[in-house]
Structures are given as C-alpha cells and as structure tokens.
Amino acid sequence: MSSAMRIVRVTRPKGPFDLVEQRVPEPGPGMVRIKVEACGICHSDSMTKEGIWPGIQYPRAPGHEVAGVIDDIGAGVAGWKAGQRVGLGWHGGHCGYCDSCRRGDFVTCQVAVQVPGISYDGGYADYVIAPAGTLAAIPDALSAVEAAPLMCAGVTTFNPLRHSGARPGDLVAVLGIGGLGHLGLQFASKMGYRTVAIARGQDKIPLMRQLGAQHYIDSDASDPAAELVKLGGARVILATATSAKAMSAVLGGLGVGGKLIVVGLPNEPLEVPVVSLIMPRRSIVGWPSGSSIDSQDTLAFAAQAGVRPMTEVVPLERAAEGYERMMSGKARFRVVLTTG
Ligand SMILES: [Zn+2]
Ligand SMILES: [Zn+2]
C-alpha cells in the first residue's frame, strides 16, 4: 500500500473543494480504516460545503455515503476484520453514555453524535477512519456504487417505512421522487404496500411504474390530497420533497390515523391546519435515518428484494462537478464518487 492518499476537502464555509494528497492515517483504538471504493454525494453534504452545521473544523472532507473495504483495524476492535466489505453512513459515532445511547438509540445521541464528513473527514477520499461500531456489512449482491447511496438515502427511507405501522396492502404514498424518493418508492413497493408516487409532470409515469408505483399523481395537474382521498386515503405519506408547501398540500390525503413522515428538509416552516390533524387523528413525525444496524438491514433488504439506486458515477477528482450536479437537482438520481 502506498502511504499517500487523495482527499477532497472544503477549505472554509462556502469555500471551494480542494484536492490534496496526505499521508494515509492510522486507525486508533476502536477505529477502522476503510479503503473507499465509492461515496455518494448527498444533499446534506451542503452542511459542510456551505458551513450550515455549527462547529465544523475546516478544512473538512464531506461524505457520509461510504462503501469500501476494511483496510486496517485499530487496537480493541472486535467483530470486524481486514478485507470485509463495509458501508459507513450518516450515523458515524455516539457518546455511549447519554440516555439515548443507554437505550440503544444511538442515532439520537444527545452528547456527541458524530457524522462522517462533518465531525471528521468523510468519504470524499481514498481512505476514511471511522469508529468500528458504525459499520454496516455489504452483501455480495451489491456493488460499492449500489451500496453507497443506501447508507444515507436508502436507510432514511427504508427505516421510517418499516417502523411506520403500515401493513402490507395499505396505501402508502411517496411525495417527491428524487434521490430519496426513488428509493422510498422501491422500498414501499417491495414491502407490499399499495404504492403511490406523487411528483410533478406527466413524463414521469413510465419511470414511476418501473420503480414500483401502482398509482401516479401529478401534483401540477391535480390536487394530490383529493386524489389520495379517491384512492381511499393514505396510511402513510413519506415526504421526501424539500418543499413545505408540497407537504401541506398532501396532508388532507391521509386517511384516519394516517401519518405524514417527514424526511426531506425544506428551508421554510411547515404550515398545518390543526383541525385537519385532530378529527381524523392524523400525525406528522420526522425520522433521522438510523444507526449502523439499520443501514445493514437496508443493504440486506435491498440485496434480497432487488432495490437499487439509480446513479451517475463521477471520479473522485471531479468531486466539485459531481456536487454541482447533485445540487442542481438534475442528477438521475444519486451522484456517486468512485476512487477507481
Ligand atoms: Zn445524507
Ligand atoms: Zn449518546
């Protein structure tokens, strides 16, 4: 192994990406070194690029959709060995002693929640160092490029759906069919829900069918809430869109006891007519991806059920271009960096 590696760092908040060489770091106690094969570009990488997340120390390499191979392990690491294929996602570390951690709910750690690419250098690099407890095993059926987006976009849609209380045959809608939604749609369909895609435009129908939607609602051409009511009312709407207005507009499409699960992050507040919650006993909840075992479950389910991200592959050295492609909203549907 050569002792130098490439890493793409953001130099300062709103600063440019900078491709530099540095020494390959050694994994400390409890840590592993992953040789990165692929790293998805997530909209949340803008937290690092634009300096939105408080307290980031720059320069910082983004990237929390990592897929690669364990290259070296530090002292005291049990359960993992060099050569194993692993993913590293949004959940990149936790304190281990707060109330959440002691309940095993690591992703809501209140003391020292860590995110690769924010708390420490992430996957825009040839190697990344991460706590061993944050790894997910990648099944043979998934390539690194397929596994990477599942480590954030995948678990962020799979995990809330499987905990939603919806049962096979229930009407489940996915609002917004982009990086998150195109995976949410596939998961919902493969979980056995009567699946509805809600997006804008008529040209999307063939793709929506291919992704598993039984019904498609064009929110430009019709009132999505009224259309959902016609279908019987949704048990769950998974809101992956980044428009609070679009979320408000579907609320009336929930059935009795229906739940709007919010995973997309709009810039503006969500306005809700409270009466529409009370009488039909509807609820609105958020969901923060999941811990490493949730990611591993996501990968295993995707491998078994045939759920795959649609990706555009860009080499690591063109990370800036890949990031712009993702931010433009034109990518179909996830941009993934590869180290080659
Ligand atoms: Zn993400
Ligand atoms: Zn904690």
PDB file of C-alpha atoms in Angstrom, residues 66 70 79-80 84-91 132-140 142 147 150-152 154-156 158-159 162 187 289-304:
ATOM      1  CA  VAL A  66     -19.237   5.434   2.013  1.00  0.00           C
ATOM      2  CA  ILE A  70     -11.752  -2.602   5.732  1.00  0.00           C
ATOM      3  CA  GLY A  79     -16.205  -8.368  15.148  1.00  0.00           C
ATOM      4  CA  TRP A  80     -14.604  -6.888  12.042  1.00  0.00           C
ATOM      5  CA  GLN A  84     -14.541  -7.164   4.798  1.00  0.00           C
ATOM      6  CA  ARG A  85     -16.789  -5.012   2.590  1.00  0.00           C
ATOM      7  CA  VAL A  86     -18.448  -2.301   4.687  1.00  0.00           C
ATOM      8  CA  GLY A  87     -20.524   0.858   4.478  1.00  0.00           C
ATOM      9  CA  LEU A  88     -20.368   3.993   6.624  1.00  0.00           C
ATOM     10  CA  GLY A  89     -23.384   6.314   6.748  1.00  0.00           C
ATOM     11  CA  TRP A  90     -24.843   9.377   8.462  1.00  0.00           C
ATOM     12  CA  HIS A  91     -24.557   7.775  11.901  1.00  0.00           C
ATOM     13  CA  ALA A 132     -15.903   0.232  14.321  1.00  0.00           C
ATOM     14  CA  GLY A 133     -19.397   0.415  15.848  1.00  0.00           C
ATOM     15  CA  THR A 134     -20.699   2.481  12.943  1.00  0.00           C
ATOM     16  CA  LEU A 135     -20.017  -0.053  10.162  1.00  0.00           C
ATOM     17  CA  ALA A 136     -22.584  -1.978   8.113  1.00  0.00           C
ATOM     18  CA  ALA A 137     -21.702  -5.181   6.254  1.00  0.00           C
ATOM     19  CA  ILE A 138     -22.314  -5.020   2.489  1.00  0.00           C
ATOM     20  CA  PRO A 139     -23.878  -8.133   0.904  1.00  0.00           C
ATOM     21  CA  ASP A 140     -22.146  -9.681  -2.134  1.00  0.00           C
ATOM     22  CA  LEU A 142     -24.482  -5.116  -4.110  1.00  0.00           C
ATOM     23  CA  ALA A 147     -24.353   0.241  -1.705  1.00  0.00           C
ATOM     24  CA  LEU A 150     -28.196   3.189   0.543  1.00  0.00           C
ATOM     25  CA  MET A 151     -26.054   4.288   3.519  1.00  0.00           C
ATOM     26  CA  CYS A 152     -27.961   7.585   3.774  1.00  0.00           C
ATOM     27  CA  GLY A 154     -31.568   4.281   1.490  1.00  0.00           C
ATOM     28  CA  VAL A 155     -31.770   3.935   5.276  1.00  0.00           C
ATOM     29  CA  THR A 156     -33.524   7.314   5.520  1.00  0.00           C
ATOM     30  CA  PHE A 158     -36.325   2.199   4.408  1.00  0.00           C
ATOM     31  CA  ASN A 159     -36.168   2.691   8.170  1.00  0.00           C
ATOM     32  CA  ARG A 162     -40.623  -0.263   8.196  1.00  0.00           C
ATOM     33  CA  PHE A 187     -38.868   0.049  -0.737  1.00  0.00           C
ATOM     34  CA  SER A 289     -32.082   7.823   9.154  1.00  0.00           C
ATOM     35  CA  GLY A 290     -30.839   5.094  11.527  1.00  0.00           C
ATOM     36  CA  SER A 291     -27.861   3.505  13.214  1.00  0.00           C
ATOM     37  CA  SER A 292     -25.368   1.114  11.643  1.00  0.00           C
ATOM     38  CA  ILE A 293     -27.547  -1.984  12.087  1.00  0.00           C
ATOM     39  CA  ASP A 294     -30.463  -0.153  10.404  1.00  0.00           C
ATOM     40  CA  SER A 295     -28.136   0.582   7.485  1.00  0.00           C
ATOM     41  CA  GLN A 296     -27.082  -3.052   7.373  1.00  0.00           C
ATOM     42  CA  ASP A 297     -30.750  -4.118   7.338  1.00  0.00           C
ATOM     43  CA  THR A 298     -31.331  -1.645   4.485  1.00  0.00           C
ATOM     44  CA  LEU A 299     -28.474  -3.151   2.460  1.00  0.00           C
ATOM     45  CA  ALA A 300     -29.672  -6.704   3.131  1.00  0.00           C
ATOM     46  CA  PHE A 301     -33.272  -5.904   2.166  1.00  0.00           C
ATOM     47  CA  ALA A 302     -32.150  -4.090  -0.998  1.00  0.00           C
ATOM     48  CA  ALA A 303     -29.998  -7.073  -1.993  1.00  0.00           C
ATOM     49  CA  GLN A 304     -32.806  -9.548  -1.327  1.00  0.00           C
TER      50      GLN A 304
END
